Coordinates of C-alpha atoms in Angstrom, one line a residue:
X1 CA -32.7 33.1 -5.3
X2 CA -29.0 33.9 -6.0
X3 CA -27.3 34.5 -8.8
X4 CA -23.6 35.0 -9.6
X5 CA -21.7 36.4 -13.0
X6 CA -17.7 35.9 -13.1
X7 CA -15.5 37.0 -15.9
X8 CA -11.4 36.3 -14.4
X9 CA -8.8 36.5 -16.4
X10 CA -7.3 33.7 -15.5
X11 CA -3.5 32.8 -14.8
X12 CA -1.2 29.8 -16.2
X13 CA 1.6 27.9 -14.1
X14 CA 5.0 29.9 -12.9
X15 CA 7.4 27.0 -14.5
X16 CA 10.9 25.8 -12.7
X17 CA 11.6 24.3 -9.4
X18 CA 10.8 26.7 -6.2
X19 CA 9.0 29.5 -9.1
X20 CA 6.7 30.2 -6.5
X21 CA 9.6 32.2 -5.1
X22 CA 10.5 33.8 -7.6
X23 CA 9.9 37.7 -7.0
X24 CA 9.2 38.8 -10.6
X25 CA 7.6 35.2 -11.5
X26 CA 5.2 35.0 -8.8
X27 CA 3.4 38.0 -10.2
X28 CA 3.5 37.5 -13.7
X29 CA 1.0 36.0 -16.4
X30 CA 2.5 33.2 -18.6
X31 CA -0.9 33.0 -20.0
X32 CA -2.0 36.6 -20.5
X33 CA -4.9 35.5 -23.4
X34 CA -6.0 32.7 -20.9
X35 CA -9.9 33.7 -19.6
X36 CA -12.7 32.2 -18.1
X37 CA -16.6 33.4 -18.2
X38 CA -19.1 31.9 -16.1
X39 CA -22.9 32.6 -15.4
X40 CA -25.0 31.0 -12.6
X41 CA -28.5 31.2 -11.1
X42 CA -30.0 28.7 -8.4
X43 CA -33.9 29.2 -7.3
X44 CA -34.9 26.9 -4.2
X45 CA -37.8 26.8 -1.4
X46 CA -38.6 25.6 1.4
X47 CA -41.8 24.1 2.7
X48 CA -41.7 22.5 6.1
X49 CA -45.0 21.3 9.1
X50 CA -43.9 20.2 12.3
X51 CA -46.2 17.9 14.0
X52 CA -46.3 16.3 17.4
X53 CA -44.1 13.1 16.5
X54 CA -43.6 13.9 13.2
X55 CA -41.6 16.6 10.9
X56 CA -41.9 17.1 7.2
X57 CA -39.2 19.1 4.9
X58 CA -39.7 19.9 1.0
X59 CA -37.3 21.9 -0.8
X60 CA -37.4 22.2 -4.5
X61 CA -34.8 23.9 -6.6
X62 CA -34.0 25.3 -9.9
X63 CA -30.4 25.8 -11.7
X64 CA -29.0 27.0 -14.6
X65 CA -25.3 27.7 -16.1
X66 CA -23.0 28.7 -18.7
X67 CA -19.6 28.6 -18.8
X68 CA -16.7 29.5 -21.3
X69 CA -13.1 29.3 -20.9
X70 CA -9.9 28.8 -22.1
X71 CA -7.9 25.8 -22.3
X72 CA -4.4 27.7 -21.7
X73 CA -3.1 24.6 -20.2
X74 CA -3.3 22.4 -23.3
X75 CA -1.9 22.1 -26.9
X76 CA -3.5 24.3 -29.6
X77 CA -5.7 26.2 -26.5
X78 CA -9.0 25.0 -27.3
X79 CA -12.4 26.7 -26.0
X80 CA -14.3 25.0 -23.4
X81 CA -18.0 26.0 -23.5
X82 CA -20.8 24.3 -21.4
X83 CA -23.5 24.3 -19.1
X84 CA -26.4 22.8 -17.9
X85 CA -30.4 22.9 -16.6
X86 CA -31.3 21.0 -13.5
X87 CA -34.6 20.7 -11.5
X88 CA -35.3 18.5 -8.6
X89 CA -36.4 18.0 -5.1
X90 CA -34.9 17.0 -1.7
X91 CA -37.6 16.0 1.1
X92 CA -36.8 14.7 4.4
X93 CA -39.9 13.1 6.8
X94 CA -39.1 12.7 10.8
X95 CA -40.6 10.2 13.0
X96 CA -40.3 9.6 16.5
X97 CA -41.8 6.2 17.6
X98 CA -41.0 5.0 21.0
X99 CA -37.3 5.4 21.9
X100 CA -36.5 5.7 18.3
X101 CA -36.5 8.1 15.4
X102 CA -36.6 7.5 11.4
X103 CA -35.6 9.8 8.9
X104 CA -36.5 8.8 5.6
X105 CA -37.2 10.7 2.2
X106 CA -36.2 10.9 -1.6
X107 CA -34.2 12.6 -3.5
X108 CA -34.9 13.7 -7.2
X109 CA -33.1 15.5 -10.1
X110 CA -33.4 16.1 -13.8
X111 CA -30.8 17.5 -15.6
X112 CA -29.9 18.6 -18.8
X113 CA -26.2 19.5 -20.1
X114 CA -23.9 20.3 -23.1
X115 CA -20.5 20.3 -24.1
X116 CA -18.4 22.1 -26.6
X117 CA -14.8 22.7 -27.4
X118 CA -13.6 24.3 -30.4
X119 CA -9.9 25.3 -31.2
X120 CA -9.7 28.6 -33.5
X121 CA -5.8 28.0 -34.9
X122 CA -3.5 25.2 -35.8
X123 CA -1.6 23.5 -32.7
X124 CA 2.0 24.6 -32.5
X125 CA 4.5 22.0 -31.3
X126 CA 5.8 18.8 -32.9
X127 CA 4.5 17.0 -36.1
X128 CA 2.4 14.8 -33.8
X129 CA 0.9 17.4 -31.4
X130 CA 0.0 19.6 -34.6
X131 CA -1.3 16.0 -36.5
X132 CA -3.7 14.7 -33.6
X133 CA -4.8 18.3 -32.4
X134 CA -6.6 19.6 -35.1
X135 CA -8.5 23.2 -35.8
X136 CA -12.0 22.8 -35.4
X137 CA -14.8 21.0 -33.4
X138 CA -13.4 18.7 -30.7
X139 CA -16.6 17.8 -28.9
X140 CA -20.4 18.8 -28.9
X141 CA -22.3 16.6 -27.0
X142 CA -25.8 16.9 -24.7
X143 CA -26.8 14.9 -22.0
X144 CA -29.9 14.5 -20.2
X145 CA -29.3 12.9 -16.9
X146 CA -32.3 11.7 -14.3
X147 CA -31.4 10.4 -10.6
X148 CA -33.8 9.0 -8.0
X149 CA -32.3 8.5 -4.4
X150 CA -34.9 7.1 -1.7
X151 CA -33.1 7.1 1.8
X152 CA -33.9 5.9 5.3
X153 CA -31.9 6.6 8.9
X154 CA -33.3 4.8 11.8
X155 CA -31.5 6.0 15.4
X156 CA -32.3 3.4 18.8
X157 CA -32.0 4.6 22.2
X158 CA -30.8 1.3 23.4
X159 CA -30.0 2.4 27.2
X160 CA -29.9 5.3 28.7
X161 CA -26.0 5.5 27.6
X162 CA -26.2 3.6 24.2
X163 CA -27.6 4.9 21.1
X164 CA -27.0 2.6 17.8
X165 CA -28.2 3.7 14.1
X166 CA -28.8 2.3 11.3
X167 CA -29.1 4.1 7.7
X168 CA -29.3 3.0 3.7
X169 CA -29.2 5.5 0.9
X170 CA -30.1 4.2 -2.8
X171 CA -29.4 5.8 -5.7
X172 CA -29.8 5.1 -9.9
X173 CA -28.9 7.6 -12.1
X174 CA -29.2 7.5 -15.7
X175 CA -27.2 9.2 -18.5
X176 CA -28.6 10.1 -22.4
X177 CA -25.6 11.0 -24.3
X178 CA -26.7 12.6 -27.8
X179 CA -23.3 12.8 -29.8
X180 CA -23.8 16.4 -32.7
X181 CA -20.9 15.6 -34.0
X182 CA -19.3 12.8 -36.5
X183 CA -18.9 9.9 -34.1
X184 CA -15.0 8.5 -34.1
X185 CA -11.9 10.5 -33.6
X186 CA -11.5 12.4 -37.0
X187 CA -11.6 16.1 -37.5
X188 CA -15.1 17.6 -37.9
X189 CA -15.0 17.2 -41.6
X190 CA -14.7 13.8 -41.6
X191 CA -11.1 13.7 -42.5
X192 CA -8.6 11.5 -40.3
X193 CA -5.8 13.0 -38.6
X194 CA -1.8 10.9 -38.8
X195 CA -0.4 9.3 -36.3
X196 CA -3.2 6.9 -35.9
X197 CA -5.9 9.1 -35.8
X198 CA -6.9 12.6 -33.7
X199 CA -6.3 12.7 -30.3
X200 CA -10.7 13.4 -29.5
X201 CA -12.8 10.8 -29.6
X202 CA -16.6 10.6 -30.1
X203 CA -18.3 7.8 -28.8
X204 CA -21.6 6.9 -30.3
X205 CA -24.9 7.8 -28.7
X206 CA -25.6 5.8 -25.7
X207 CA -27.4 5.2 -22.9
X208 CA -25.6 4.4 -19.5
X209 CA -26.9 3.2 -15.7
X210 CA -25.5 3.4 -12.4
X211 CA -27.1 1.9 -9.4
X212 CA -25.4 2.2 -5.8
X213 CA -26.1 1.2 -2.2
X214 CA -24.7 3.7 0.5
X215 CA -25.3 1.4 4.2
X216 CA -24.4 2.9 7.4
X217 CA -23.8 1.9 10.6
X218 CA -23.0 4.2 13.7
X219 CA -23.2 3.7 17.9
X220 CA -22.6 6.1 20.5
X221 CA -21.9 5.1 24.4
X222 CA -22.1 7.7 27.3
X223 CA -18.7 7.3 29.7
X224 CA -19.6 10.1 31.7
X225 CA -22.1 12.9 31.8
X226 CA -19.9 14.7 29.1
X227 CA -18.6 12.4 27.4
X228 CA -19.2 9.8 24.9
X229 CA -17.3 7.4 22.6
X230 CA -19.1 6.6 18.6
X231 CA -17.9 4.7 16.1
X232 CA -18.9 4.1 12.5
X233 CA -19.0 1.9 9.9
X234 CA -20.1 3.3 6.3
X235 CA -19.9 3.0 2.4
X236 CA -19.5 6.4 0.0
X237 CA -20.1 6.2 -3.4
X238 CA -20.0 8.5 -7.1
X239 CA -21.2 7.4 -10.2
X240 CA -18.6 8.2 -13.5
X241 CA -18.8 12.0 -14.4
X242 CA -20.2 12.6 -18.0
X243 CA -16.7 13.9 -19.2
X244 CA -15.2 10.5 -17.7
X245 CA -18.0 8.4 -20.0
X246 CA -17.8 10.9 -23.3
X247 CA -14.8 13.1 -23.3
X248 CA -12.8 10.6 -24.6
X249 CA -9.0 10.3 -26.3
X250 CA -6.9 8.2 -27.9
X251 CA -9.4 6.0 -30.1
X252 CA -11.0 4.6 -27.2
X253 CA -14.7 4.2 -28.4
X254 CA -16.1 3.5 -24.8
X255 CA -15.5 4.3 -21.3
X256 CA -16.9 1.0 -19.5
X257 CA -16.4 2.5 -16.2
X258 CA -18.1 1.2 -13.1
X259 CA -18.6 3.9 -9.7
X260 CA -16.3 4.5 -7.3
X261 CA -16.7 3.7 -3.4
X262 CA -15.4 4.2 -0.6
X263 CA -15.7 2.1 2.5
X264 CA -14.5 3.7 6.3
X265 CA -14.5 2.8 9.7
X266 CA -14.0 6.3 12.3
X267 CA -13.4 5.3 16.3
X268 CA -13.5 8.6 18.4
X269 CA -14.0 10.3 21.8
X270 CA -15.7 13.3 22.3
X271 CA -15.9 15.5 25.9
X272 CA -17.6 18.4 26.6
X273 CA -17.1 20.9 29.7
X274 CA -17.8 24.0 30.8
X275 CA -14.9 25.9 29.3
X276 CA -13.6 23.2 27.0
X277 CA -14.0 20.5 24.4
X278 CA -12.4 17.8 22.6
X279 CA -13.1 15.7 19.5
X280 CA -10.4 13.3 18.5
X281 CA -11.1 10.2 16.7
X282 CA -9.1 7.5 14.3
X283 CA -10.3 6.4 10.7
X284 CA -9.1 4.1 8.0
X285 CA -10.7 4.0 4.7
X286 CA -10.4 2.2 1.3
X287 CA -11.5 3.7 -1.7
X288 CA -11.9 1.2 -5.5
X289 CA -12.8 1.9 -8.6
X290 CA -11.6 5.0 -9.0
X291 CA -11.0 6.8 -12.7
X292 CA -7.5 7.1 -13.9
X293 CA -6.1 6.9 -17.8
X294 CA -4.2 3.7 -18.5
X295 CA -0.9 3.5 -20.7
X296 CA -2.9 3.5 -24.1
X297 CA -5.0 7.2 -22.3
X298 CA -8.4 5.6 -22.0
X299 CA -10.0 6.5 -19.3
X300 CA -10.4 3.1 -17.3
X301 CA -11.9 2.0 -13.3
X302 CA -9.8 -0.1 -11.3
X303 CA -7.3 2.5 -9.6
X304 CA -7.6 1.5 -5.0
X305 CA -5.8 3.6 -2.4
X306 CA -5.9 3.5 1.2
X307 CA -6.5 6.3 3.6
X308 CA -5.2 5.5 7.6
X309 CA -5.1 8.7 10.1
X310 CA -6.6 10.5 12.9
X311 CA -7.9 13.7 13.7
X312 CA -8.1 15.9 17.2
X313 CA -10.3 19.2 17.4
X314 CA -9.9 21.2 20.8
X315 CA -12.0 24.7 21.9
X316 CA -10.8 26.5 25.4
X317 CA -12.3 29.1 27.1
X318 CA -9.5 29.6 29.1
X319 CA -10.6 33.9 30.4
X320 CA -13.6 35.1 30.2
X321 CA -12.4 37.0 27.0
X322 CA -10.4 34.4 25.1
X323 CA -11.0 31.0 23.3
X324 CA -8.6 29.3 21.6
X325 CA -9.1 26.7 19.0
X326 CA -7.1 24.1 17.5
X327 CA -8.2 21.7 14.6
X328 CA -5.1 19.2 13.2
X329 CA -5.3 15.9 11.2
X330 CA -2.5 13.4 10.5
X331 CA -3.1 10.6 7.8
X332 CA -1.3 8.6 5.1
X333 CA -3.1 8.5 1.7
X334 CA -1.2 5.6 -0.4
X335 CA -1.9 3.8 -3.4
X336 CA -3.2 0.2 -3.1
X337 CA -2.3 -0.9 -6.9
X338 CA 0.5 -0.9 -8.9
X339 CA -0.1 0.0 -13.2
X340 CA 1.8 2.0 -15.9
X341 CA -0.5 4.9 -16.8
X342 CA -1.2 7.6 -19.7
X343 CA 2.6 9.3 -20.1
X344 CA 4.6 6.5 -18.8
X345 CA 3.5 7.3 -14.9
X346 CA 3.9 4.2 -12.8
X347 CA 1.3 3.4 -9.5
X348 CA 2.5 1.4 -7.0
X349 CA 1.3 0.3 -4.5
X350 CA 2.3 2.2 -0.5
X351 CA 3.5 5.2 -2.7
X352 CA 1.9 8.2 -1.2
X353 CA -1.2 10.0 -3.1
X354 CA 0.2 13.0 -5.6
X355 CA -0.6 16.3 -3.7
X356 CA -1.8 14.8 -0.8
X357 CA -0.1 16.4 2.7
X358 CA 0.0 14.3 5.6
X359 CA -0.2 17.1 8.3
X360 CA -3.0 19.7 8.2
X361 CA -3.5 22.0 11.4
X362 CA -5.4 25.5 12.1
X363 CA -4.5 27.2 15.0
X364 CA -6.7 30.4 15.9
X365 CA -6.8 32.5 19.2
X366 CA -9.7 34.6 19.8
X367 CA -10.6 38.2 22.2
X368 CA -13.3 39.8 22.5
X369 CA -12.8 43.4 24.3
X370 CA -16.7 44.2 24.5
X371 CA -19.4 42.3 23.4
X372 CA -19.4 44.5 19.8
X373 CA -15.5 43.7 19.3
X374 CA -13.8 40.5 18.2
X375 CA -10.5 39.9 16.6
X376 CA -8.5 36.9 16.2
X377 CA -4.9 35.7 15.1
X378 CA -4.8 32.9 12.5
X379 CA -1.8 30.1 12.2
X380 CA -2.4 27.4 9.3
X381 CA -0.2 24.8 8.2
X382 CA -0.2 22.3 4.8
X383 CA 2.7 19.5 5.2
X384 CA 5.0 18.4 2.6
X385 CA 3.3 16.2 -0.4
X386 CA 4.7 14.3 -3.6
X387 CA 4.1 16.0 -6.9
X388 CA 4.0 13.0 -9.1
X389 CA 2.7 9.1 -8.2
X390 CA 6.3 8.3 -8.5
X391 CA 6.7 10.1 -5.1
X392 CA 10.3 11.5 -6.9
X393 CA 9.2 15.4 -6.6
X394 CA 7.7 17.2 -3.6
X395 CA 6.5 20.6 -2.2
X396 CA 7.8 21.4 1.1
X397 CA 4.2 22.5 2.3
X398 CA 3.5 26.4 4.3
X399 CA 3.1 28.0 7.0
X400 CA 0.9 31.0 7.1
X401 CA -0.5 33.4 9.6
X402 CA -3.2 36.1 9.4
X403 CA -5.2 38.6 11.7
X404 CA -9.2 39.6 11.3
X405 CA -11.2 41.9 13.7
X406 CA -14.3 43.3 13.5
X407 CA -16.8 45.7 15.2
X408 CA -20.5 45.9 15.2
X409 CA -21.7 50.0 14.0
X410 CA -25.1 51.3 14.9
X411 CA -28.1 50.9 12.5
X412 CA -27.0 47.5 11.5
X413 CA -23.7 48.4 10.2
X414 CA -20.7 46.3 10.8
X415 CA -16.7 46.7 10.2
X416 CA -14.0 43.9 9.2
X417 CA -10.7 44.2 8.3
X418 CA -8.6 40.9 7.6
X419 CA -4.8 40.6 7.2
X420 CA -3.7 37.7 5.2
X421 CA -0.1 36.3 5.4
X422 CA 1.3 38.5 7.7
X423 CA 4.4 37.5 7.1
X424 CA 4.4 38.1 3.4
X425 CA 5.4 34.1 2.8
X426 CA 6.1 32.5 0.0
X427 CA 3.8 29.9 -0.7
X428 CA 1.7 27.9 -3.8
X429 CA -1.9 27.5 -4.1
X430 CA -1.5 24.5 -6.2
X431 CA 1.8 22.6 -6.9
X432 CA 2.5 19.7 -9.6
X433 CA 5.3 18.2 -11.7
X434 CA 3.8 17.7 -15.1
X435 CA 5.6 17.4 -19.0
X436 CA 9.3 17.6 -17.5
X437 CA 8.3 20.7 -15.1
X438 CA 7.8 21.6 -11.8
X439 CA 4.6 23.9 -12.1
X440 CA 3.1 26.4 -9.5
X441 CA -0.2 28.5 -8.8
X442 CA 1.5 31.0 -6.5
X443 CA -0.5 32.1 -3.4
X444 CA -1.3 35.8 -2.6
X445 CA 1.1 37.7 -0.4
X446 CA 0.6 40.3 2.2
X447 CA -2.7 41.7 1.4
X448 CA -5.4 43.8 3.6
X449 CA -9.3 43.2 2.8
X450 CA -11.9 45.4 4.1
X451 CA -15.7 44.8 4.7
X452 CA -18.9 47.1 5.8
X453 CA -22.0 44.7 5.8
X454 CA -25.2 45.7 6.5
X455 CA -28.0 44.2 8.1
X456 CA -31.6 45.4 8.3
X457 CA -32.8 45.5 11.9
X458 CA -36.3 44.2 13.1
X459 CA -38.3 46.8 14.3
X460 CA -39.0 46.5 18.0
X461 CA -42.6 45.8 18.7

């Protein structure tokens, strides 16, 4: 069982190019009333039997949550409250016929979840945001969602150097949206709003279906005795979110939206030695369907981007006391359509992703004096990315460097001490250019953590 209860008051966005910078800015609150609440248990097991050729893996679960926050972000600060109930299982069954193996099992859930948001006082702003964003009830809606996924992997040893697999996941899910509130997009007595009505919309109660097919196909080929080249060939997939389906705006009365997918194809080399080891590979993928608002700010499917790049992963042992290890990834995520969207945005298409870097890397060099004693120095580093889809406003992306070490105490007891941003950088979390403005999340400076863990021993028999 675990269980987890958070109450942050949260911050707003630093405004005005390179804020993040900013001394005094970086560490103040624009937002000082903004807050968020949030309550979570999970309960799960495990039951498992392992047979000669055949294995057998249960685990149910329970979950429950509640969440309230503010909307500091948006006109007239409404409150966000919602949560949800969810029970299901996820079983797994192993079988090793012959020079094969099969994994298949099922997947179920049943869930149950509710939304509110409420705004306490009138919008301030122009006649139009004060018009369509009214005091009162926004949204209060429930849904009870059911999903059944059966799966099956099958895995051939071909040859003694070729392994090929084969896999197919299935899913349906099923949405029961229960509107308790006036249906339409008029304030929650009934009375419209000017302007052409209020900016929330309540879509009637409805039932929805989604039904996906996830196939795979992977191969593996020995070159040597340590090394092997795979490929793969597969399809992802997500079925619309409930606020995508019934969180709607602008008078649109339904979200006709179909699931988003995502095809990719990964070519890679792997090698392993004694003191070493290397994993680089190439992938391109094409994602469709995706959710975006359209000019009129329904929320519409049809948005396609592209995803082309490679990745390299390197560990070294190079003394008996030091590793170093390097993980980097280089890839170009661009739009693959071209539309005018909610607030006059235009996609087109071989424009880069918003907020999307190009070069990722983690470099990280390890010692161990004794066996008890480990400490290691840190270099990461987030490339460049647009702000907008326009690809007219950028973040120059950060470099950062931090130091951790940590000894093992008698009795269980352990010591760790990490050092983040050594260098005291200035750097932002989250960058975007939204309403005019360059807006920032600034990341943490200089700061020290410590940690004493403890870990009940096994008595010695």
């Amino acid at each position: 069982m675990s269980a987890s209860d958070l109450e942050q008051e949260t911050a707003g966005f630093v405004i005005g190019q390179d804020a993040y910078k900013d001394a005094d800015l970086k560490r103040s609150n624009p937002n000082p009333e903004a807050f968020l609440e949030l309550s979570s248990q999970r309960l799960y097991g495990l039951w498992r039997r392992d047979f000669k050729r055949f294995f057998a893996g249960i685990r149910p679960y329970l979950r429950h949550s509640d969440m309230r926050f503010l909307q500091h972000f948006l006109p007239g600060q409404p409150l966000e409250e919602n949560g949800h109930l969810s029970t299901g299982v996820i079983s797994a069954f192993t079988f090793e016929p012959g020079n094969s193996r099969v994994v298949a099992g099922l997947d179920l859930e049943w869930s149950d979840v509710f939304l509110r948001e409420t705004q306490s006082g009138a919008t301030q702003g122009s006649a139009f945001l004060v018009e369509t964003r009214p005091a009162g009830k926004h949204y209060d809606f429930e849904v009870e969602s059911a999903a059944i996924a059966p799966f099956v992997q099958v895995d051939w040893l071909m040859t003694a150097r070729l392994t090929l697999s084969s896999g197919l996941r299935a899913e349906y899910v099923r949405y029961d949206y229960d509107n308790r509130m006036r249906d339409g997009n008029t304030r929650d007595d009934g009375t419209p709003c000017g302007f052409g009505g209020c900016l929330y919309t309540r879509p009637s109660d409805r039932m929805d279906e989604f039904t996906n097919l996830a196939p795979k196909f992977a191969a593996s080929c020995s070159l040597a005795a340590n090394a092997a080249l795979y490929a793969s060939l597969a399809r992802g997939f997500r079925a619309p979110q409930v606020t995508e389906l019934y969180r709607l705006q602008s008078g649109q009365q339904v979200a006709d939206l179909d699931s988003e997918r995502l095809d990719s194809f990964e070519l890679g080399l792997r090698v392993l030695r004694k003191s070493w080891s290397v994993d680089t590979s190439i992938f391109a993928m094409d994602k469709r369907d995706s959710v975006f608002r359209d000019a009129d700010g329904f929320n519409v499917s049809g948005a396609r981007s592209r995803h082309r790049g490679a990745e390299f992963a390197f560990d070294w042992r190079f003394r008996e006391r030091w590793r170093l290890e390097i993980a980097a990834t280089y890839a170009r995520h661009e739009y693959d359509f071209d539309r005018v969207a909610a607030r006059g945005e235009t996609f087109e298409s071989g424009r880069d992703v918003d907020t999307a870097p190009r070069w990722l890397a983690n470099v990280e060099l390890f010692f161990y004096p004794s066996d008890s004693v480990s400490a290691s120095l840190q270099w990461t580093t987030i490339g460049a990315y647009y702000l907008d889809a326009e690809n007219r406003f950028d973040y120059p992306g950060h470099d950062i460097a931090s130091l951790h070490a940590s000894i093992d105490l008698s009795g269980g007891f352990a010591l760790a001490a990490r050092l983040n941003n050594i260098a005291d950088t200035d750097i932002a979390d989250r960058a975007d250019y939204a309403f005019g403005n360059y807006r920032y999340f600034p990341g943490r400076g200089r700061e020290l953590f410590m940690e004493l863990t403890y870990s009940p021993q096994t008595p010695k028999r």
